[in-house]
C-alpha atoms as a printed R data frame, in Angstrom:
    type eleno elety resid chain resno       x       y      z
1   ATOM     1    CA   MET     A     1 113.122 -33.740 36.469
2   ATOM     2    CA   ILE     A     2 111.610 -30.779 38.444
3   ATOM     3    CA   VAL     A     3 108.189 -30.847 39.375
4   ATOM     4    CA   ALA     A     4 106.455 -27.731 41.078
5   ATOM     5    CA   TRP     A     5 103.326 -28.458 43.153
6   ATOM     6    CA   GLU     A     6 100.713 -26.269 43.956
7   ATOM     7    CA   ALA     A     7  99.800 -26.294 47.625
8   ATOM     8    CA   GLN     A     8  96.269 -26.274 48.276
9   ATOM     9    CA   MET     A     9  94.686 -24.233 51.296
10  ATOM    10    CA   VAL     A    10  91.480 -24.460 52.985
11  ATOM    11    CA   PHE     A    11  90.229 -21.415 54.929
12  ATOM    12    CA   VAL     A    12  87.715 -22.064 57.556
13  ATOM    13    CA   HIS     A    13  85.442 -19.063 58.690
14  ATOM    14    CA   GLY     A    14  83.022 -19.398 61.442
15  ATOM    15    CA   LEU     A    15  79.813 -17.641 60.958
16  ATOM    16    CA   ARG     A    16  77.395 -16.271 63.684
17  ATOM    17    CA   SER     A    17  74.763 -18.973 62.956
18  ATOM    18    CA   GLY     A    18  77.287 -21.434 64.085
19  ATOM    19    CA   LEU     A    19  77.915 -22.807 60.636
20  ATOM    20    CA   PHE     A    20  81.469 -22.600 58.870
21  ATOM    21    CA   ARG     A    21  82.071 -21.045 55.359
22  ATOM    22    CA   ILE     A    22  84.783 -22.689 53.360
23  ATOM    23    CA   ILE     A    23  87.194 -20.731 51.230
24  ATOM    24    CA   THR     A    24  89.625 -22.846 48.791
25  ATOM    25    CA   ARG     A    25  92.834 -21.207 47.405
26  ATOM    26    CA   GLY     A    26  96.117 -22.441 45.614
27  ATOM    27    CA   ASN     A    27  99.400 -21.103 46.292
28  ATOM    28    CA   SER     A    28  99.152 -18.879 43.313
29  ATOM    29    CA   GLY     A    29  96.010 -17.390 44.386
30  ATOM    30    CA   SER     A    30  93.776 -19.298 42.165
31  ATOM    31    CA   LYS     A    31  90.487 -21.027 43.181
32  ATOM    32    CA   TRP     A    32  90.473 -24.602 42.873
33  ATOM    33    CA   SER     A    33  87.028 -25.498 43.524
34  ATOM    34    CA   LEU     A    34  87.346 -28.764 41.390
35  ATOM    35    CA   LEU     A    35  87.972 -31.093 44.247
36  ATOM    36    CA   PRO     A    36  84.856 -32.212 45.794
37  ATOM    37    CA   PRO     A    37  83.154 -32.299 48.310
38  ATOM    38    CA   LEU     A    38  84.129 -28.930 49.489
39  ATOM    39    CA   VAL     A    39  84.111 -26.426 46.902
40  ATOM    40    CA   ASP     A    40  84.679 -22.685 47.412
41  ATOM    41    CA   GLY     A    41  82.057 -20.817 49.230
42  ATOM    42    CA   ILE     A    42  80.275 -23.775 50.603
43  ATOM    43    CA   VAL     A    43  78.682 -23.532 54.038
44  ATOM    44    CA   VAL     A    44  78.711 -26.721 56.451
45  ATOM    45    CA   SER     A    45  78.057 -27.453 59.978
46  ATOM    46    CA   ARG     A    46  80.445 -28.342 62.683
47  ATOM    47    CA   ARG     A    47  79.697 -32.110 62.545
48  ATOM    48    CA   THR     A    48  80.382 -32.253 58.818
49  ATOM    49    CA   LEU     A    49  83.294 -30.066 58.743
50  ATOM    50    CA   GLY     A    50  86.019 -32.683 59.761
51  ATOM    51    CA   PRO     A    51  85.167 -35.443 57.382
52  ATOM    52    CA   LEU     A    52  84.462 -33.105 54.613
53  ATOM    53    CA   VAL     A    53  88.004 -31.408 55.025
54  ATOM    54    CA   MET     A    54  89.716 -34.740 55.279
55  ATOM    55    CA   GLU     A    55  87.854 -36.234 52.030
56  ATOM    56    CA   THR     A    56  88.728 -33.007 50.212
57  ATOM    57    CA   MET     A    57  92.471 -33.345 51.067
58  ATOM    58    CA   LEU     A    58  92.697 -37.103 50.158
59  ATOM    59    CA   ASN     A    59  90.963 -36.008 46.803
60  ATOM    60    CA   SER     A    60  93.710 -33.666 46.400
61  ATOM    61    CA   CYS     A    61  96.404 -36.256 46.951
62  ATOM    62    CA   ARG     A    62  94.923 -38.516 44.699
63  ATOM    63    CA   ARG     A    63  94.788 -36.114 41.955
64  ATOM    64    CA   ARG     A    64  98.478 -35.135 42.517
65  ATOM    65    CA   GLN     A    65  99.524 -38.673 42.394
66  ATOM    66    CA   SER     A    66  97.675 -39.420 39.154
67  ATOM    67    CA   CYS     A    67  98.914 -36.213 37.604
68  ATOM    68    CA   GLY     A    68 102.609 -36.782 38.737
69  ATOM    69    CA   ASP     A    69 103.113 -39.776 36.781
70  ATOM    70    CA   SER     A    70 102.489 -40.255 33.007
71  ATOM    71    CA   ALA     A    71  98.906 -41.631 33.838
72  ATOM    72    CA   PRO     A    72  96.310 -40.699 31.491
73  ATOM    73    CA   PRO     A    73  93.541 -38.316 32.839
74  ATOM    74    CA   ALA     A    74  90.527 -39.640 34.791
75  ATOM    75    CA   HIS     A    75  88.046 -39.506 31.883
76  ATOM    76    CA   VAL     A    76  90.301 -41.462 29.659
77  ATOM    77    CA   ASN     A    77  90.489 -44.068 32.377
78  ATOM    78    CA   ARG     A    78  86.658 -44.314 32.726
79  ATOM    79    CA   LYS     A    79  86.236 -44.411 28.946
80  ATOM    80    CA   LEU     A    80  88.674 -47.350 28.677
81  ATOM    81    CA   LEU     A    81  87.266 -49.157 31.684
82  ATOM    82    CA   ILE     A    82  83.567 -48.624 30.198
83  ATOM    83    CA   GLY     A    83  84.895 -50.069 26.822
84  ATOM    84    CA   ASP     A    84  86.313 -53.074 28.504
85  ATOM    85    CA   THR     A    85  83.104 -53.785 30.587
86  ATOM    86    CA   VAL     A    86  81.069 -53.488 27.510
87  ATOM    87    CA   GLY     A    87  83.360 -55.479 25.463
88  ATOM    88    CA   ARG     A    88  83.655 -58.318 28.061
89  ATOM    89    CA   TYR     A    89  79.675 -58.639 28.866
90  ATOM    90    CA   ARG     A    90  78.401 -57.910 25.245
91  ATOM    91    CA   SER     A    91  76.689 -61.013 23.837
92  ATOM    92    CA   ARG     A    92  76.115 -61.408 20.290
93  ATOM    93    CA   HIS     A    93  72.827 -62.734 19.257
94  ATOM    94    CA   SER     A    94  71.161 -62.603 15.727
95  ATOM    95    CA   GLU     A    95  67.520 -62.240 17.328
96  ATOM    96    CA   PRO     A    96  66.191 -60.561 20.459
97  ATOM    97    CA   ALA     A    97  64.423 -63.979 21.247
98  ATOM    98    CA   ASP     A    98  67.874 -65.624 21.228
99  ATOM    99    CA   PHE     A    99  69.154 -63.275 23.724
100 ATOM   100    CA   TYR     A   100  66.247 -63.487 26.045
101 ATOM   101    CA   SER     A   101  66.457 -67.328 25.893
102 ATOM   102    CA   ALA     A   102  70.122 -67.164 26.626
103 ATOM   103    CA   LEU     A   103  69.501 -65.072 29.506
104 ATOM   104    CA   PHE     A   104  67.124 -67.131 31.500
105 ATOM   105    CA   GLN     A   105  68.936 -70.788 30.639
106 ATOM   106    CA   GLN     A   106  70.622 -72.352 33.302
107 ATOM   107    CA   PRO     A   107  74.396 -72.396 32.740
């Protein structure tokens, strides 16, 4: 199985104001601004530059790992987890009074 990975690049341009403009590109020249917290064209301070670049690269690696195997997309995982949580904590009561009395009773 051959998998072609797209390399992500972050370009940091220093501005006269002491801030930094971030440009993000993939190896095909396309913009990949969907990896927060750094998006294409954002301007950040020196203090926040390092942590934001690190978090962006970690997000990129996590996305690559989840896309590399046969895992479902993130929105499908969220939908399944929400459904599981709703199913686990849903209580079935015939009347609202039953619900509130069960809510405040001692276990």
